[in-house]
Amino acid sequence: MQTRRLLLSALLATGVLAALPAAAQSKDREYVVASSATYTPFAFENKDKQIVGFDIDIVNAIAQKEKMKLRIVNTPFTSIFASLNNGDVDFVISGVTINDKRKQSFDFSAPYFDARQLIAVPKSSTVKSLQDLKDKKVAVVSGSTGDDVISRVQGKTSANIRRFESTPLIMSELSGGGVDAAIGDNGVIAYRASLDPNLKTVEDPNFPKEHFGIVVRKGDKALLDRINAGLAAIRADGTYNTIYKKWFKTDYVAQ
C-alpha cells in the first residue's frame, strides 16, 4: 500500500498522471479554426450571424472524414496569423494564398482551391482574353492583382481603368453598364457573376495560377497529415465537387 502511495506521489510530481486524462480524451479534442468572415463566398456571415461559405463547407467536410470536432471563430485577417502563432487557434482556413514567404513561417495543406484572376463581362460581349480589353473600360479593386494586370495592358494612368474599394462595387459598376468588364479573384468574381443572369466570365490562360491552402503552425505534422487525409478523401468521393458546385455553379475542373 505504501509503495502504491509513493508511486502515485511520484507520478503527480512528474506530471505524468496529470497528462493521462488529456491523452485519453485526445480523440474528443476540439480544434479551433480561424477564418475571416468578410470574403464572400469563401467565408461570410449569413443573416443569422453564422459563418458560412465555401471554406467553411470544405473544412467541415474534412473534419467529418477525420472525425474532428471544430469550433470556427471569426478572426480579422490582419491578426489571423498572430492568432495561430500565439496558440489561440489550431489552424486557419481563410482564402490564404500559398507562397514562398508564408511557407517560411507556416506549413500549408495541399491546395484546396485553384486561384487566379477572372474577367466578368456582359453576356453579349465578344471579349475572349485580357488583350481584348486594351481599349475597354475596366473596373478593378484598387491596388489588387486585377489592377496590376490591366495596368500592364493599358498603362497605369489609363482613364479607362476604373478603380474601386471592393469587388461588390466593381461588379455593381459592370451590372450598371458603367464599364465593359471587371477583373478580380476568380472565386469572388465567379460567385458574383452567377448572381446576375446578364453576366458571364472569361478565363485567360495567361493569368498566373495561385492556390489557397489551410495553414498550421510550423512543424505541426500530425494535424497537417489529418487535414491532408481528409482533403484527399473529399476529393476522391465527390464531396469536394459537390461543395464547389454549390458555391460556384459549375463543376470543378483541375487547373
CSV table of C-alpha atoms in Angstrom, one decimal:
chain,number,residue,atom,x,y,z
A,1,MET,CA,0.0,0.0,0.0
A,2,GLN,CA,2.8,2.3,1.0
A,3,THR,CA,4.5,1.5,-2.3
A,4,ARG,CA,1.4,2.4,-4.3
A,5,ARG,CA,1.1,5.8,-2.5
A,6,LEU,CA,4.8,6.5,-3.2
A,7,LEU,CA,4.3,5.7,-6.9
A,8,LEU,CA,1.2,7.9,-7.1
A,9,SER,CA,3.1,10.8,-5.5
A,10,ALA,CA,5.9,10.3,-8.0
A,11,LEU,CA,3.6,10.4,-10.9
A,12,LEU,CA,1.8,13.5,-9.7
A,13,ALA,CA,5.2,15.2,-9.1
A,14,THR,CA,6.4,14.5,-12.6
A,15,GLY,CA,3.1,15.4,-14.2
A,16,VAL,CA,2.7,12.0,-15.8
A,17,LEU,CA,-0.6,11.3,-14.1
A,18,ALA,CA,-2.0,14.7,-15.0
A,19,ALA,CA,-1.2,14.1,-18.6
A,20,LEU,CA,-3.1,10.8,-18.8
A,21,PRO,CA,-6.6,12.2,-18.9
A,22,ALA,CA,-5.7,14.6,-21.7
A,23,ALA,CA,-4.2,11.8,-23.7
A,24,ALA,CA,-7.2,9.6,-23.1
A,25,GLN,CA,-9.5,12.3,-24.3
A,26,SER,CA,-7.4,13.4,-27.3
A,27,LYS,CA,-10.0,11.9,-29.6
A,28,ASP,CA,-12.6,14.3,-28.2
A,29,ARG,CA,-10.4,17.4,-28.6
A,30,GLU,CA,-12.0,20.5,-30.1
A,31,TYR,CA,-9.9,22.2,-32.7
A,32,VAL,CA,-10.3,26.0,-33.0
A,33,VAL,CA,-10.3,27.2,-36.6
A,34,ALA,CA,-9.8,30.8,-37.6
A,35,SER,CA,-11.5,32.3,-40.7
A,36,SER,CA,-12.1,35.9,-41.6
A,37,ALA,CA,-15.8,36.1,-42.5
A,38,THR,CA,-15.5,39.0,-44.9
A,39,TYR,CA,-14.7,37.2,-48.1
A,40,THR,CA,-17.9,36.1,-49.9
A,41,PRO,CA,-18.3,33.3,-51.0
A,42,PHE,CA,-15.4,31.7,-49.1
A,43,ALA,CA,-16.4,32.9,-45.6
A,44,PHE,CA,-19.0,35.4,-44.6
A,45,GLU,CA,-21.8,35.9,-42.0
A,46,ASN,CA,-25.3,35.0,-43.0
A,47,LYS,CA,-28.4,36.8,-41.8
A,48,ASP,CA,-28.3,34.7,-38.6
A,49,LYS,CA,-24.7,35.8,-37.9
A,50,GLN,CA,-23.5,32.2,-38.7
A,51,ILE,CA,-20.2,31.9,-40.5
A,52,VAL,CA,-20.8,30.1,-43.8
A,53,GLY,CA,-19.2,29.8,-47.2
A,54,PHE,CA,-17.0,27.5,-49.4
A,55,ASP,CA,-14.1,27.5,-47.0
A,56,ILE,CA,-16.4,26.6,-44.1
A,57,ASP,CA,-18.1,23.7,-46.0
A,58,ILE,CA,-14.7,22.4,-47.0
A,59,VAL,CA,-13.2,22.4,-43.5
A,60,ASN,CA,-16.3,20.8,-42.0
A,61,ALA,CA,-16.3,18.1,-44.7
A,62,ILE,CA,-12.6,17.4,-43.9
A,63,ALA,CA,-13.5,17.3,-40.2
A,64,GLN,CA,-16.3,14.8,-40.8
A,65,LYS,CA,-13.9,12.5,-42.6
A,66,GLU,CA,-11.3,12.7,-39.9
A,67,LYS,CA,-13.8,12.7,-37.0
A,68,MET,CA,-12.5,16.0,-35.7
A,69,LYS,CA,-14.6,18.4,-33.6
A,70,LEU,CA,-14.2,22.0,-34.8
A,71,ARG,CA,-15.1,25.5,-33.5
A,72,ILE,CA,-14.8,28.2,-36.1
A,73,VAL,CA,-14.1,31.7,-34.9
A,74,ASN,CA,-14.4,34.9,-37.0
A,75,THR,CA,-10.9,36.4,-36.9
A,76,PRO,CA,-9.8,39.6,-38.7
A,77,PHE,CA,-7.4,38.7,-41.5
A,78,THR,CA,-4.9,41.2,-40.2
A,79,SER,CA,-4.5,39.2,-37.0
A,80,ILE,CA,-5.2,35.7,-38.2
A,81,PHE,CA,-1.5,34.6,-38.4
A,82,ALA,CA,-0.7,36.0,-35.0
A,83,SER,CA,-3.6,34.1,-33.5
A,84,LEU,CA,-2.2,30.9,-35.0
A,85,ASN,CA,1.3,31.6,-33.7
A,86,ASN,CA,0.0,32.5,-30.2
A,87,GLY,CA,-1.9,29.2,-30.0
A,88,ASP,CA,-5.3,31.0,-29.8
A,89,VAL,CA,-6.3,28.8,-32.8
A,90,ASP,CA,-5.1,25.5,-34.1
A,91,PHE,CA,-5.3,26.2,-37.8
A,92,VAL,CA,-6.5,28.7,-40.4
A,93,ILE,CA,-8.8,28.5,-43.5
A,94,SER,CA,-9.4,31.9,-44.9
A,95,GLY,CA,-8.6,32.1,-48.6
A,96,VAL,CA,-4.8,32.2,-47.8
A,97,THR,CA,-2.6,32.0,-50.9
A,98,ILE,CA,0.3,29.6,-50.6
A,99,ASN,CA,3.6,31.4,-51.3
A,100,ASP,CA,7.2,31.0,-50.5
A,101,LYS,CA,7.3,33.9,-48.0
A,102,ARG,CA,4.5,32.4,-45.9
A,103,LYS,CA,5.9,28.9,-46.1
A,104,GLN,CA,9.0,30.2,-44.2
A,105,SER,CA,6.8,30.8,-41.2
A,106,PHE,CA,3.9,28.3,-41.5
A,107,ASP,CA,3.0,24.9,-43.0
A,108,PHE,CA,0.3,24.5,-45.6
A,109,SER,CA,-2.0,21.7,-46.6
A,110,ALA,CA,-2.3,20.5,-50.1
A,111,PRO,CA,-4.1,23.2,-52.2
A,112,TYR,CA,-7.9,23.2,-51.7
A,113,PHE,CA,-8.7,25.9,-54.2
A,114,ASP,CA,-7.1,27.0,-57.6
A,115,ALA,CA,-6.9,30.8,-57.6
A,116,ARG,CA,-6.3,33.1,-60.5
A,117,GLN,CA,-7.8,36.3,-61.9
A,118,LEU,CA,-11.0,36.2,-63.8
A,119,ILE,CA,-12.8,38.6,-66.2
A,120,ALA,CA,-16.5,39.3,-65.9
A,121,VAL,CA,-18.3,40.8,-68.9
A,122,PRO,CA,-21.9,41.2,-70.2
A,123,LYS,CA,-23.2,38.1,-71.9
A,124,SER,CA,-23.3,39.9,-75.2
A,125,SER,CA,-19.6,40.8,-75.0
A,126,THR,CA,-17.2,39.5,-77.6
A,127,VAL,CA,-14.2,39.7,-75.2
A,128,LYS,CA,-12.2,36.5,-75.1
A,129,SER,CA,-9.0,37.4,-73.4
A,130,LEU,CA,-7.2,40.1,-71.4
A,131,GLN,CA,-5.8,41.7,-74.6
A,132,ASP,CA,-9.3,42.3,-75.9
A,133,LEU,CA,-9.7,44.8,-73.0
A,134,LYS,CA,-6.9,47.1,-74.3
A,135,ASP,CA,-9.4,49.8,-75.3
A,136,LYS,CA,-12.2,48.9,-72.9
A,137,LYS,CA,-13.4,50.4,-69.7
A,138,VAL,CA,-12.4,48.0,-66.9
A,139,ALA,CA,-13.3,48.1,-63.2
A,140,VAL,CA,-10.8,46.7,-60.7
A,141,VAL,CA,-10.2,46.8,-56.9
A,142,SER,CA,-7.6,49.5,-56.4
A,143,GLY,CA,-4.1,48.0,-55.8
A,144,SER,CA,-5.3,44.4,-56.5
A,145,THR,CA,-3.8,41.9,-58.8
A,146,GLY,CA,-6.5,42.7,-61.2
A,147,ASP,CA,-5.4,46.4,-61.1
A,148,ASP,CA,-1.8,45.2,-61.9
A,149,VAL,CA,-2.7,43.0,-64.9
A,150,ILE,CA,-4.9,45.6,-66.6
A,151,SER,CA,-2.4,48.4,-65.9
A,152,ARG,CA,0.2,46.4,-67.8
A,153,VAL,CA,-2.1,46.2,-70.8
A,154,GLN,CA,-3.5,49.8,-70.8
A,155,GLY,CA,-0.9,51.7,-68.8
A,156,LYS,CA,-1.3,52.6,-65.1
A,157,THR,CA,-2.6,56.0,-65.8
A,158,SER,CA,-5.2,54.9,-68.4
A,159,ALA,CA,-8.5,56.8,-68.0
A,160,ASN,CA,-10.3,53.5,-68.9
A,161,ILE,CA,-9.3,51.8,-65.7
A,162,ARG,CA,-11.9,52.5,-63.0
A,163,ARG,CA,-10.7,51.7,-59.5
A,164,PHE,CA,-13.0,50.8,-56.6
A,165,GLU,CA,-12.6,49.7,-53.0
A,166,SER,CA,-14.2,46.3,-53.2
A,167,THR,CA,-15.3,43.5,-55.5
A,168,PRO,CA,-19.0,44.1,-54.9
A,169,LEU,CA,-18.5,47.7,-56.2
A,170,ILE,CA,-16.7,46.7,-59.4
A,171,MET,CA,-19.5,44.1,-60.1
A,172,SER,CA,-22.2,46.7,-59.5
A,173,GLU,CA,-20.5,49.1,-61.9
A,174,LEU,CA,-20.4,46.3,-64.5
A,175,SER,CA,-24.0,45.4,-64.0
A,176,GLY,CA,-25.0,49.0,-64.3
A,177,GLY,CA,-23.2,49.4,-67.6
A,178,GLY,CA,-20.6,51.8,-66.3
A,179,VAL,CA,-17.7,49.6,-67.6
A,180,ASP,CA,-17.2,46.9,-70.2
A,181,ALA,CA,-15.6,44.4,-67.9
A,182,ALA,CA,-14.4,43.7,-64.4
A,183,ILE,CA,-11.3,41.8,-63.2
A,184,GLY,CA,-10.8,40.2,-59.9
A,185,ASP,CA,-10.1,37.0,-57.9
A,186,ASN,CA,-11.8,34.1,-59.7
A,187,GLY,CA,-13.8,32.7,-56.8
A,188,VAL,CA,-15.4,36.0,-55.9
A,189,ILE,CA,-15.9,37.1,-59.5
A,190,ALA,CA,-17.5,33.8,-60.5
A,191,TYR,CA,-19.8,33.9,-57.5
A,192,ARG,CA,-20.9,37.4,-58.1
A,193,ALA,CA,-21.4,36.8,-61.8
A,194,SER,CA,-23.5,33.8,-61.1
A,195,LEU,CA,-26.0,36.0,-59.3
A,196,ASP,CA,-26.6,38.2,-62.4
A,197,PRO,CA,-28.1,36.4,-65.4
A,198,ASN,CA,-26.8,39.1,-67.7
A,199,LEU,CA,-23.1,38.5,-67.0
A,200,LYS,CA,-20.6,35.8,-67.9
A,201,THR,CA,-17.0,35.1,-67.1
A,202,VAL,CA,-13.9,34.8,-69.3
A,203,GLU,CA,-10.7,33.0,-68.5
A,204,ASP,CA,-7.4,34.0,-69.8
A,205,PRO,CA,-4.8,31.2,-69.6
A,206,ASN,CA,-2.0,33.8,-69.3
A,207,PHE,CA,-3.2,34.8,-65.8
A,208,PRO,CA,-0.7,33.4,-63.2
A,209,LYS,CA,-2.0,30.4,-61.2
A,210,GLU,CA,-2.2,30.5,-57.4
A,211,HIS,CA,-3.5,28.2,-54.8
A,212,PHE,CA,-5.3,28.5,-51.4
A,213,GLY,CA,-4.1,26.3,-48.6
A,214,ILE,CA,-5.1,25.5,-45.0
A,215,VAL,CA,-2.5,26.9,-42.6
A,216,VAL,CA,-1.0,25.2,-39.5
A,217,ARG,CA,1.9,26.1,-37.2
A,218,LYS,CA,5.3,25.2,-38.4
A,219,GLY,CA,6.1,21.6,-37.7
A,220,ASP,CA,2.6,20.5,-36.7
A,221,LYS,CA,2.8,17.5,-38.9
A,222,ALA,CA,0.2,15.3,-37.1
A,223,LEU,CA,-2.5,17.9,-37.6
A,224,LEU,CA,-1.4,18.6,-41.2
A,225,ASP,CA,-1.5,14.9,-42.0
A,226,ARG,CA,-5.1,14.7,-40.8
A,227,ILE,CA,-6.1,17.7,-42.8
A,228,ASN,CA,-4.5,16.4,-45.9
A,229,ALA,CA,-6.0,13.0,-45.4
A,230,GLY,CA,-9.5,14.5,-45.1
A,231,LEU,CA,-9.0,16.7,-48.1
A,232,ALA,CA,-7.9,13.8,-50.2
A,233,ALA,CA,-10.9,11.8,-49.1
A,234,ILE,CA,-13.4,14.5,-50.0
A,235,ARG,CA,-11.8,15.0,-53.4
A,236,ALA,CA,-11.9,11.2,-54.0
A,237,ASP,CA,-15.6,10.6,-53.1
A,238,GLY,CA,-17.0,13.7,-54.9
A,239,THR,CA,-17.8,15.7,-51.8
A,240,TYR,CA,-15.4,18.4,-52.9
A,241,ASN,CA,-17.1,18.8,-56.3
A,242,THR,CA,-20.5,19.0,-54.7
A,243,ILE,CA,-19.3,21.8,-52.4
A,244,TYR,CA,-17.6,23.6,-55.3
A,245,LYS,CA,-20.7,23.4,-57.5
A,246,LYS,CA,-22.9,24.7,-54.6
A,247,TRP,CA,-20.9,27.9,-54.4
A,248,PHE,CA,-19.6,28.4,-58.0
A,249,LYS,CA,-22.5,26.9,-60.0
A,250,THR,CA,-20.1,24.8,-62.1
A,251,ASP,CA,-18.2,21.5,-61.8
A,252,TYR,CA,-14.6,21.7,-60.5
A,253,VAL,CA,-12.0,21.4,-63.3
A,254,ALA,CA,-8.4,21.0,-62.2
A,255,GLN,CA,-6.1,23.7,-63.4
